[in-house]
Short mmCIF file of C-alpha atoms in Angstrom, two decimals:
data_model
loop_
_atom_site.label_atom_id
_atom_site.label_comp_id
_atom_site.label_asym_id
_atom_site.label_seq_id
_atom_site.Cartn_x
_atom_site.Cartn_y
_atom_site.Cartn_z
CA UNK A 161 7.63 -56.57 -10.51
CA UNK A 162 7.18 -57.16 -14.23
CA UNK A 163 3.60 -57.65 -15.69
CA UNK A 164 2.41 -58.97 -18.65
CA UNK A 165 -0.74 -58.29 -20.91
CA UNK A 166 -3.56 -61.33 -20.74
CA UNK A 167 -5.89 -61.88 -23.46
CA UNK A 168 -9.30 -59.80 -24.10
CA UNK A 169 -12.54 -61.19 -22.04
CA UNK A 170 -10.40 -62.76 -19.13
CA UNK A 171 -12.78 -63.18 -16.39
CA UNK A 172 -12.45 -61.30 -13.25
CA UNK A 173 -13.65 -60.99 -9.64
CA UNK A 174 -16.29 -58.88 -9.65
CA UNK A 175 -16.59 -56.17 -6.48
CA UNK A 176 -19.76 -54.60 -5.38
CA UNK A 177 -19.73 -50.50 -6.47
CA UNK A 178 -21.26 -48.52 -4.38
CA UNK A 179 -20.17 -45.72 -2.27
CA UNK A 180 -18.04 -46.63 0.59
CA UNK A 181 -16.54 -44.40 3.29
CA UNK A 182 -12.99 -44.58 4.30
CA UNK A 183 -12.55 -46.07 7.68
CA UNK A 184 -10.22 -47.50 9.88
CA UNK A 185 -7.08 -45.99 11.97
CA UNK A 186 -5.61 -42.65 10.81
CA UNK A 187 -8.66 -42.05 7.98
CA UNK A 188 -10.98 -39.32 8.15
CA UNK A 189 -14.87 -41.00 7.86
CA UNK A 190 -16.46 -38.08 6.42
CA UNK A 191 -14.97 -38.19 2.80
CA UNK A 192 -16.28 -40.93 0.30
CA UNK A 193 -14.94 -42.47 -2.16
CA UNK A 194 -17.77 -42.84 -4.60
CA UNK A 195 -17.36 -46.36 -6.52
CA UNK A 196 -17.79 -46.52 -9.90
CA UNK A 197 -21.07 -48.22 -11.49
CA UNK A 198 -21.14 -50.71 -14.13
CA UNK A 199 -23.78 -53.18 -15.60
CA UNK A 200 -22.39 -57.13 -16.27
CA UNK A 201 -23.35 -56.80 -19.78
CA UNK A 202 -21.33 -53.45 -20.26
CA UNK A 203 -19.11 -54.97 -18.06
CA UNK A 204 -18.83 -57.80 -20.67
CA UNK A 205 -18.96 -55.44 -23.74
CA UNK A 206 -16.02 -54.06 -22.36
CA UNK A 207 -13.91 -56.83 -21.73
CA UNK A 208 -13.80 -57.63 -25.30
CA UNK A 209 -12.73 -54.27 -26.19
CA UNK A 210 -9.91 -54.49 -23.53
CA UNK A 211 -7.17 -55.97 -22.60
CA UNK A 212 -6.56 -57.38 -19.07
CA UNK A 213 -2.83 -56.78 -17.46
CA UNK A 214 -1.74 -59.92 -15.55
CA UNK A 215 1.15 -60.34 -13.56
CA UNK A 216 3.90 -63.26 -14.08
CA UNK A 217 1.59 -66.22 -13.45
CA UNK A 218 -1.15 -64.80 -15.46
CA UNK A 219 -3.13 -63.86 -12.78
CA UNK A 220 -5.24 -60.48 -13.67
CA UNK A 221 -3.85 -57.70 -11.63
CA UNK A 222 -5.94 -57.34 -8.33
CA UNK A 223 -5.82 -54.50 -6.25
CA UNK A 224 -7.80 -55.73 -3.56
CA UNK A 225 -10.60 -53.11 -3.50
CA UNK A 226 -7.80 -50.50 -2.80
CA UNK A 227 -9.17 -46.59 -2.21
CA UNK A 228 -7.15 -44.13 -4.25
CA UNK A 229 -7.89 -40.39 -3.74
CA UNK A 230 -6.31 -38.10 -6.36
CA UNK A 231 -6.22 -35.14 -4.18
CA UNK A 232 -6.70 -31.31 -5.55
CA UNK A 233 -8.29 -28.53 -4.23
CA UNK A 234 -11.20 -28.07 -6.71
CA UNK A 235 -13.03 -31.26 -7.69
CA UNK A 236 -15.86 -32.87 -6.05
CA UNK A 237 -15.26 -36.41 -5.90
CA UNK A 238 -18.02 -37.35 -8.12
CA UNK A 239 -17.68 -38.47 -11.43
CA UNK A 240 -17.68 -35.95 -14.61
CA UNK A 241 -21.31 -35.52 -15.69
CA UNK A 242 -21.30 -37.40 -19.38
CA UNK A 243 -22.17 -34.44 -22.00
CA UNK A 244 -21.22 -35.88 -25.09
CA UNK A 245 -19.94 -39.54 -26.96
CA UNK A 246 -16.46 -38.70 -25.19
CA UNK A 247 -17.24 -38.25 -21.80
CA UNK A 248 -19.71 -41.14 -21.97
CA UNK A 249 -17.11 -43.65 -23.27
CA UNK A 250 -14.73 -42.17 -20.70
CA UNK A 251 -16.77 -42.95 -17.76
CA UNK A 252 -17.48 -46.16 -18.83
CA UNK A 253 -13.86 -47.45 -19.81
CA UNK A 254 -13.04 -46.06 -15.85
CA UNK A 255 -15.80 -47.84 -14.45
CA UNK A 256 -14.67 -50.93 -15.97
CA UNK A 257 -11.29 -50.73 -14.87
CA UNK A 258 -12.43 -50.07 -11.24
CA UNK A 259 -14.22 -53.12 -11.44
CA UNK A 260 -11.75 -55.65 -13.85
CA UNK A 261 -8.52 -54.70 -11.24
CA UNK A 262 -10.57 -54.53 -7.87
CA UNK A 263 -9.83 -50.44 -6.82
CA UNK A 264 -12.17 -47.52 -6.45
CA UNK A 265 -10.16 -44.09 -7.45
CA UNK A 266 -11.45 -40.42 -7.22
CA UNK A 267 -10.42 -36.58 -7.26
CA UNK A 268 -10.93 -34.64 -4.19
CA UNK A 269 -10.50 -31.34 -3.36
CA UNK A 270 -9.32 -31.70 0.42
CA UNK A 271 -6.49 -28.98 0.45
CA UNK A 272 -6.81 -25.53 -0.47
CA UNK A 273 -4.85 -23.80 -3.16
CA UNK A 274 -2.91 -21.61 -0.85
CA UNK A 275 -1.76 -24.80 2.00
CA UNK A 276 -1.61 -27.58 -1.16
CA UNK A 277 2.82 -27.76 -0.54
CA UNK A 278 2.56 -27.29 2.97
CA UNK A 279 -0.24 -29.75 3.45
CA UNK A 280 1.87 -32.11 1.43
CA UNK A 281 4.76 -31.64 3.93
CA UNK A 282 3.18 -32.05 7.12
CA UNK A 283 1.39 -35.58 5.30
CA UNK A 284 4.75 -37.03 4.64
CA UNK A 285 6.78 -35.93 7.61
CA UNK A 286 3.52 -37.58 9.83
CA UNK A 287 3.95 -40.50 7.51
CA UNK A 288 1.00 -40.64 6.29
CA UNK A 289 -2.54 -40.97 7.23
CA UNK A 290 -3.38 -44.44 5.88
CA UNK A 291 -5.04 -43.20 2.72
CA UNK A 292 -3.82 -43.91 -0.43
CA UNK A 293 -3.14 -40.42 -2.33
CA UNK A 294 -2.12 -39.22 -5.65
CA UNK A 295 -1.12 -35.28 -4.73
CA UNK A 296 -2.03 -32.75 -7.34
CA UNK A 297 0.61 -29.94 -6.54
CA UNK A 298 1.35 -26.37 -7.48
CA UNK A 299 4.50 -24.32 -8.75
CA UNK A 300 5.44 -23.17 -5.36
CA UNK A 301 8.92 -23.20 -3.95
CA UNK A 302 7.87 -25.59 -1.06
CA UNK A 303 6.89 -28.20 -4.10
CA UNK A 304 10.54 -28.06 -5.68
CA UNK A 305 11.87 -28.48 -2.02
CA UNK A 306 9.91 -31.16 -0.64
CA UNK A 307 10.59 -33.22 -3.70
CA UNK A 308 14.50 -32.50 -3.39
CA UNK A 309 14.44 -33.38 -0.04
CA UNK A 310 12.87 -36.81 -0.74
CA UNK A 311 9.20 -36.14 0.32
CA UNK A 312 7.98 -37.63 -3.37
CA UNK A 313 8.53 -41.03 -4.71
CA UNK A 314 10.67 -41.31 -7.55
CA UNK A 315 8.19 -42.44 -10.23
CA UNK A 316 10.60 -43.73 -12.84
CA UNK A 317 11.35 -46.65 -10.50
CA UNK A 318 7.70 -48.12 -11.20
CA UNK A 319 7.50 -50.28 -14.18
CA UNK A 320 3.97 -49.61 -14.98
CA UNK A 321 4.63 -45.90 -16.13
CA UNK A 322 6.35 -45.80 -19.18
CA UNK A 323 7.25 -41.62 -19.58
CA UNK A 324 7.71 -42.45 -23.26
CA UNK A 325 3.95 -42.60 -23.65
CA UNK A 326 2.26 -40.53 -25.98
CA UNK A 327 0.08 -39.03 -23.16
CA UNK A 328 3.37 -37.99 -20.86
CA UNK A 329 5.01 -36.84 -23.84
CA UNK A 330 1.84 -34.41 -24.80
CA UNK A 331 3.01 -32.01 -22.35
CA UNK A 332 6.79 -33.31 -21.17
CA UNK A 333 6.10 -31.62 -17.19
CA UNK A 334 7.83 -34.96 -16.35
CA UNK A 335 10.80 -33.48 -17.90
CA UNK A 336 10.84 -30.47 -15.17
CA UNK A 337 10.22 -32.62 -12.28
CA UNK A 338 13.11 -34.68 -12.72
CA UNK A 339 16.88 -34.81 -11.48
CA UNK A 340 18.93 -36.98 -13.49
CA UNK A 341 17.30 -40.35 -13.99
CA UNK A 342 14.56 -40.08 -11.20
CA UNK A 343 11.37 -38.41 -12.23
CA UNK A 344 8.88 -36.82 -9.50
CA UNK A 345 6.29 -35.09 -10.94
CA UNK A 346 3.85 -36.08 -13.83
CA UNK A 347 0.98 -34.79 -15.74
CA UNK A 348 -1.29 -36.48 -18.55
CA UNK A 349 -2.36 -35.74 -22.10
CA UNK A 350 -2.21 -32.11 -23.46
CA UNK A 351 -1.02 -29.42 -21.72
CA UNK A 352 -3.75 -26.68 -20.88
CA UNK A 353 -3.61 -23.69 -23.28
CA UNK A 354 -1.70 -20.42 -21.81
CA UNK A 355 -0.97 -17.02 -22.60
CA UNK A 356 -2.50 -15.69 -25.89
CA UNK A 357 -3.80 -12.22 -27.18
CA UNK A 358 -7.53 -11.93 -27.12
CA UNK A 359 -8.95 -8.94 -29.21
CA UNK A 360 -12.39 -6.69 -29.52
CA UNK A 361 -13.73 -7.51 -33.01
CA UNK A 362 -15.83 -4.00 -32.95
CA UNK A 363 -12.69 -1.88 -31.82
CA UNK A 364 -11.05 -3.48 -34.95
CA UNK A 365 -13.01 -2.88 -37.16
CA UNK A 366 -13.96 0.90 -36.07
CA UNK A 367 -10.20 1.14 -37.00
CA UNK A 368 -10.57 -0.37 -40.72
CA UNK A 369 -8.99 -3.71 -39.37
CA UNK A 370 -10.92 -6.98 -40.58
CA UNK A 371 -10.10 -9.32 -37.34
CA UNK A 372 -9.94 -12.57 -39.76
CA UNK A 373 -6.86 -11.40 -40.92
CA UNK A 374 -5.15 -11.67 -37.62
CA UNK A 375 -6.18 -15.50 -37.43
CA UNK A 376 -4.99 -15.42 -41.38
CA UNK A 377 -1.67 -14.26 -40.11
CA UNK A 378 -1.27 -16.56 -37.21
CA UNK A 379 -2.46 -19.53 -40.06
CA UNK A 380 0.55 -18.32 -42.72
CA UNK A 381 3.02 -17.65 -39.92
CA UNK A 382 3.37 -14.14 -40.36
CA UNK A 383 1.59 -13.02 -36.98
CA UNK A 384 4.89 -11.49 -35.65
CA UNK A 385 5.96 -8.51 -32.99
CA UNK A 386 6.02 -5.70 -36.25
CA UNK A 387 2.36 -6.74 -37.06
CA UNK A 388 1.16 -6.83 -33.35
CA UNK A 389 2.73 -3.28 -33.39
CA UNK A 390 1.53 -1.96 -36.90
CA UNK A 391 -1.95 -2.92 -35.48
CA UNK A 392 -2.24 -1.42 -32.37
CA UNK A 393 -0.29 1.89 -33.93
CA UNK A 394 -3.68 2.00 -36.28
CA UNK A 395 -6.20 1.19 -33.27
CA UNK A 396 -4.84 3.39 -30.64
CA UNK A 397 -6.36 7.09 -31.58
CA UNK A 398 -8.30 10.22 -30.33
CA UNK A 399 -11.70 9.62 -31.75
CA UNK A 400 -13.59 12.82 -30.16
CA UNK A 401 -11.17 15.27 -31.16
CA UNK A 402 -9.86 16.50 -27.78
CA UNK A 403 -6.04 15.79 -28.39
CA UNK A 404 -5.95 12.94 -26.54
CA UNK A 405 -5.86 9.26 -27.25
CA UNK A 406 -9.37 7.19 -25.57
CA UNK A 407 -9.02 3.94 -27.95
CA UNK A 408 -5.81 2.41 -26.95
CA UNK A 409 -3.81 -0.83 -28.25
CA UNK A 410 -3.34 -3.08 -25.66
CA UNK A 411 -3.97 -3.58 -21.61
CA UNK A 412 -2.35 -6.48 -19.84
CA UNK A 413 -1.01 -7.65 -16.35
CA UNK A 414 2.34 -6.41 -17.45
CA UNK A 415 3.86 -9.77 -16.05
CA UNK A 416 2.05 -12.33 -17.94
CA UNK A 417 2.73 -10.32 -21.59
CA UNK A 418 6.43 -9.81 -20.46
CA UNK A 419 6.65 -13.31 -19.99
CA UNK A 420 4.94 -14.13 -23.01
CA UNK A 421 6.95 -11.78 -24.79
CA UNK A 422 10.76 -13.66 -23.61
CA UNK A 423 9.35 -16.84 -24.41
CA UNK A 424 8.09 -15.71 -27.58
CA UNK A 425 11.43 -14.90 -28.44
CA UNK A 426 13.33 -17.94 -27.61
CA UNK A 427 14.35 -16.46 -24.45
CA UNK A 428 14.29 -17.68 -21.02
CA UNK A 429 15.15 -16.84 -17.21
CA UNK A 430 16.68 -20.16 -16.39
CA UNK A 431 17.48 -23.07 -18.48
CA UNK A 432 19.16 -26.47 -18.17
CA UNK A 433 22.51 -27.66 -19.70
CA UNK A 434 23.07 -31.13 -21.52
CA UNK A 435 24.62 -32.01 -18.20
CA UNK A 436 21.35 -31.44 -16.40
CA UNK A 437 22.66 -28.23 -13.99
CA UNK A 438 20.51 -25.14 -14.20
CA UNK A 439 21.93 -22.02 -16.09
CA UNK A 440 21.54 -18.62 -15.97
CA UNK A 441 19.67 -17.24 -19.01
CA UNK A 442 18.53 -13.84 -17.82
CA UNK A 443 21.03 -12.08 -20.05
CA UNK A 444 20.87 -14.07 -22.91
CA UNK A 445 20.18 -11.66 -25.98
CA UNK A 446 16.82 -13.59 -26.94
CA UNK A 447 15.79 -12.36 -23.76
CA UNK A 448 17.25 -9.08 -23.51
CA UNK A 449 15.70 -8.09 -26.95
CA UNK A 450 12.09 -9.26 -25.80
CA UNK A 451 12.74 -7.00 -22.46
CA UNK A 452 13.39 -4.37 -24.18
CA UNK A 453 10.84 -4.65 -26.81
CA UNK A 454 7.72 -5.41 -24.54
CA UNK A 455 8.86 -1.90 -22.57
CA UNK A 456 8.41 0.09 -26.17
CA UNK A 457 5.26 -1.68 -26.50
CA UNK A 458 4.11 -0.37 -22.75
CA UNK A 459 5.43 2.85 -23.62
CA UNK A 460 3.22 3.11 -26.53
CA UNK A 461 0.64 1.47 -26.25
CA UNK A 462 -0.13 0.51 -22.72
CA UNK A 463 0.81 3.61 -20.33
CA UNK A 464 -3.09 4.70 -20.08
CA UNK A 465 -4.27 3.32 -16.58
CA UNK A 466 -5.88 6.01 -14.23
CA UNK A 467 -3.76 7.34 -11.30
CA UNK A 468 -4.59 5.37 -8.03
CA UNK A 469 -6.45 2.64 -10.16
CA UNK A 470 -6.01 -1.44 -8.70
CA UNK A 471 -4.19 -3.82 -10.18
CA UNK A 472 -6.11 -5.52 -12.20
CA UNK A 473 -7.93 -2.22 -13.81
CA UNK A 474 -6.88 -3.98 -17.07
CA UNK A 475 -9.65 -6.48 -16.86
CA UNK A 476 -12.54 -3.51 -16.83
CA UNK A 477 -10.62 -1.57 -19.23
CA UNK A 478 -10.96 -4.36 -21.78
CA UNK A 479 -14.84 -4.86 -21.01
CA UNK A 480 -15.16 -1.15 -21.53
CA UNK A 481 -14.24 -1.41 -24.80
CA UNK A 482 -11.37 1.42 -24.83
CA UNK A 483 -8.75 -1.35 -25.38
CA UNK A 484 -8.45 -3.25 -28.83
CA UNK A 485 -5.75 -6.03 -27.28
CA UNK A 486 -5.57 -7.80 -24.19
CA UNK A 487 -2.83 -10.20 -23.38
CA UNK A 488 -3.94 -13.35 -20.79
CA UNK A 489 -4.12 -16.46 -20.52
CA UNK A 490 -6.80 -18.61 -22.33
CA UNK A 491 -8.70 -19.35 -18.97
CA UNK A 492 -10.06 -15.86 -18.81
CA UNK A 493 -12.56 -16.68 -21.51
CA UNK A 494 -14.05 -19.88 -19.98
CA UNK A 495 -17.41 -20.10 -18.09
CA UNK A 496 -17.32 -18.69 -14.89
CA UNK A 497 -14.27 -16.31 -15.58
CA UNK A 498 -14.06 -12.83 -16.06
CA UNK A 499 -14.26 -12.54 -19.93
CA UNK A 500 -17.31 -15.01 -20.33
CA UNK A 501 -19.83 -11.95 -19.72
CA UNK A 502 -18.26 -9.63 -22.33
CA UNK A 503 -20.72 -7.95 -24.50
CA UNK A 504 -18.86 -7.34 -27.85
CA UNK A 505 -17.32 -10.61 -29.88
CA UNK A 506 -13.78 -11.55 -28.89
CA UNK A 507 -10.97 -13.01 -31.25
CA UNK A 508 -8.01 -14.93 -29.53
CA UNK A 509 -4.35 -15.81 -31.40
CA UNK A 510 -1.35 -16.94 -30.03
CA UNK A 511 1.13 -14.49 -28.81
CA UNK A 512 3.22 -13.32 -31.66
CA UNK A 513 6.67 -14.38 -32.81
CA UNK A 514 9.84 -12.43 -32.01
CA UNK A 515 12.18 -11.88 -34.66
CA UNK A 516 14.37 -15.24 -33.07
CA UNK A 517 11.90 -17.23 -33.32
CA UNK A 518 10.87 -19.67 -36.40
CA UNK A 519 6.82 -19.57 -35.24
CA UNK A 520 4.62 -18.81 -32.72
CA UNK A 521 5.27 -20.90 -29.15
CA UNK A 522 3.69 -20.91 -25.98
CA UNK A 523 5.07 -21.54 -22.40
CA UNK A 524 3.26 -24.89 -20.61
CA UNK A 525 2.54 -24.75 -17.26
CA UNK A 526 0.61 -27.61 -15.38
CA UNK A 527 0.13 -28.78 -11.96
CA UNK A 528 2.46 -31.73 -10.98
CA UNK A 529 1.27 -34.81 -9.63
CA UNK A 530 3.63 -36.13 -6.68
CA UNK A 531 3.07 -39.86 -5.05
CA UNK A 532 4.02 -39.24 -1.52
CA UNK A 533 7.02 -41.03 -0.34
CA UNK A 534 5.32 -42.68 2.59
CA UNK A 535 4.09 -45.86 0.77
CA UNK A 536 6.37 -49.35 0.27
CA UNK A 537 7.15 -50.44 -3.31
CA UNK A 538 4.40 -52.31 -3.69
CA UNK A 539 1.41 -49.95 -2.58
CA UNK A 540 3.34 -47.18 -4.39
CA UNK A 541 3.38 -49.31 -7.55
CA UNK A 542 -0.30 -50.17 -6.88
CA UNK A 543 -1.54 -46.38 -6.89
CA UNK A 544 0.71 -45.50 -10.13
CA UNK A 545 -0.91 -48.36 -12.00
CA UNK A 546 -4.23 -47.47 -10.82
CA UNK A 547 -3.26 -43.84 -11.88
CA UNK A 548 -2.11 -44.62 -15.10
CA UNK A 549 -5.17 -46.54 -16.17
CA UNK A 550 -7.73 -44.08 -14.77
CA UNK A 551 -5.85 -41.35 -17.16
CA UNK A 552 -5.61 -43.81 -20.16
CA UNK A 553 -8.18 -42.37 -22.93
CA UNK A 554 -11.03 -44.75 -23.84
CA UNK A 555 -10.85 -46.76 -27.20
CA UNK A 556 -11.64 -44.71 -30.13
CA UNK A 557 -10.52 -41.66 -28.60
CA UNK A 558 -6.82 -41.66 -28.35
CA UNK A 559 -6.17 -38.64 -29.84
CA UNK A 560 -9.30 -36.80 -28.70
CA UNK A 561 -8.50 -33.24 -27.59
CA UNK A 562 -11.48 -32.34 -24.93
CA UNK A 563 -12.35 -28.31 -25.96
CA UNK A 564 -15.43 -28.33 -24.26
CA UNK A 565 -14.83 -25.62 -21.97
CA UNK A 566 -13.50 -23.39 -24.79
CA UNK A 567 -16.56 -23.90 -26.75
CA UNK A 568 -18.47 -22.94 -23.89
CA UNK A 569 -16.66 -19.97 -23.70
CA UNK A 570 -16.60 -16.84 -25.28
CA UNK A 571 -14.30 -18.05 -28.15
CA UNK A 572 -15.50 -18.30 -32.05
CA UNK A 573 -14.71 -21.02 -34.21
CA UNK A 574 -11.41 -20.23 -35.34
CA UNK A 575 -9.84 -19.11 -31.57
CA UNK A 576 -11.19 -22.91 -30.74
CA UNK A 577 -10.28 -24.61 -33.92
CA UNK A 578 -7.28 -23.10 -34.65
CA UNK A 579 -5.57 -21.31 -31.91
CA UNK A 580 -6.04 -23.18 -28.87
CA UNK A 581 -5.80 -26.19 -30.33
CA UNK A 582 -2.27 -25.10 -31.94
CA UNK A 583 -1.52 -24.10 -28.34
CA UNK A 584 -1.61 -27.48 -26.85
CA UNK A 585 0.65 -29.22 -29.51
CA UNK A 586 4.17 -30.11 -29.10
CA UNK A 587 5.38 -27.89 -32.22
CA UNK A 588 3.63 -24.76 -30.19
CA UNK A 589 4.63 -25.57 -26.87
CA UNK A 590 8.02 -25.41 -24.73
CA UNK A 591 8.48 -26.35 -21.03
CA UNK A 592 10.77 -23.79 -18.82
CA UNK A 593 12.67 -24.65 -15.84
CA UNK A 594 11.78 -21.70 -13.37
CA UNK A 595 9.35 -23.71 -11.52
CA UNK A 596 12.12 -25.48 -10.35
CA UNK A 597 13.97 -22.69 -9.05
CA UNK A 598 13.09 -22.45 -5.35
CA UNK A 599 14.08 -18.82 -3.92
CA UNK A 600 14.28 -17.41 -7.87
CA UNK A 601 11.28 -15.31 -7.67
CA UNK A 602 10.88 -14.52 -11.61
CA UNK A 603 7.63 -12.90 -10.78
CA UNK A 604 8.99 -10.66 -8.83
CA UNK A 605 11.33 -9.53 -11.69
CA UNK A 606 8.08 -9.76 -14.32
CA UNK A 607 6.10 -7.18 -12.09
CA UNK A 608 9.05 -4.87 -12.29
CA UNK A 609 8.69 -4.16 -16.06
CA UNK A 610 6.17 -1.56 -16.74
CA UNK A 611 6.02 1.26 -18.95
CA UNK A 612 9.40 3.36 -18.61
CA UNK A 613 11.96 0.33 -17.22
CA UNK A 614 15.04 0.85 -17.71
CA UNK A 615 15.79 -2.81 -18.58
CA UNK A 616 19.55 -2.23 -18.52
CA UNK A 617 19.91 -1.02 -15.31
CA UNK A 618 17.02 -3.45 -13.79
CA UNK A 619 19.06 -6.16 -14.90
CA UNK A 620 22.25 -4.86 -13.06
CA UNK A 621 20.07 -4.89 -10.32
CA UNK A 622 19.13 -8.24 -10.20
CA UNK A 623 22.12 -10.47 -12.13
CA UNK A 624 24.18 -10.85 -9.33
CA UNK A 625 21.61 -12.32 -6.83
CA UNK A 626 19.85 -14.08 -9.87
CA UNK A 627 23.25 -16.05 -10.64
CA UNK A 628 23.72 -16.84 -7.04
CA UNK A 629 20.37 -18.35 -6.55
CA UNK A 630 20.80 -20.53 -10.30
CA UNK A 631 23.85 -21.90 -8.42
CA UNK A 632 22.00 -22.45 -5.17
CA UNK A 633 19.36 -24.33 -7.15
CA UNK A 634 22.23 -26.40 -8.61
CA UNK A 635 23.59 -27.28 -5.05
CA UNK A 636 20.49 -28.35 -4.16
CA UNK A 637 19.74 -30.59 -6.78
CA UNK A 638 23.43 -32.18 -6.64
CA UNK A 639 22.68 -32.84 -3.05
CA UNK A 640 19.13 -34.10 -3.86
CA UNK A 641 20.98 -36.49 -6.45
#
């Protein structure tokens, strides 16, 4: 069904905006959808800013009071508090669309992180519960299996969604959750920043290194593996004269750093060819070079955990000021996470580029949004139409990057304005198809890369099974096509 745009200012039947509980067959009345509030004056004002979308007969789209839940595992269901001009404009815009098109929408935590994929499967298998959902999923074998077994609605059949739009192209997640011309998962807007390198400015300065020089290298394109190696070599030293190093080059969860190293050199674990088939990339030259390099770095600068230490000892080690560099995801420095209470000044740059790369990159990983395949075409269209409107930016903020969490975190201005901004841009971001590989446990492989690891021997151990799993994934995908 085609829709067209009607002129600004079209009158639309108003709705009463007040909290309403979900009621009816199969619905949990304890879940409340808070309806947006907007004054008639503000509604009339915004009706001269935003276009009204109409059907073929020129009538404004009316969703008939539909209540829609964006289901995740962290949201309160209440509208975000307005903290600046952007969030205020967004709240007003979202209230306007709900009144203009006669629907309510809220993002609510219902499942928890662990149960989300299995809850989705159970929901679809039972035929739904009478509510209208967009379901935030996570990377998991069951997520992919459910998608390939037809449990997610094909979003590419809904003409209210255009995946060529900038808001989808900014992260390209839909390219991961797709099979040929079908698209099952989407993410809107700039990708979350991912893995970078934190540094303790005090430790660097004590070793005679200007912390700003690392930002300068990132800015001029000379922040490389070799420079990272050089700086760690300067920092790691014996400061008390007992013959043993007591300040170290790097600490990390090795799986995080190993993955970042592979992507930073143009490597990968699995890929996808021009025919849409998964490919085995574990023994690509770029991947092998990165794996060998990262083990060398572990041997030189990361072999210092005390015997019997917990797996996350690296966090304490960095917070105690014993280490110059920490390879970790950006979220660790935002409010409520473990770096937030650090008692020293912290810098943050992208992971350095490998010799086979042309620039610093980071691999994006975002939670896909599915529409459960329990709805008829008209209902699925309406759910997607509402979500598409809800995820548009308000007028004047189309290119706005919300960096409020980073600015409230441990990051200095250069980390926010240079590093994190860079990590969210297309030219420095990439996607990987590892999330689409049921039973290919890349994490298990990554956790096995540590100081002293024999990469050649490890590849021999993993390669046959890894290749077979790639073949299995292609078979599953082809059967689902």
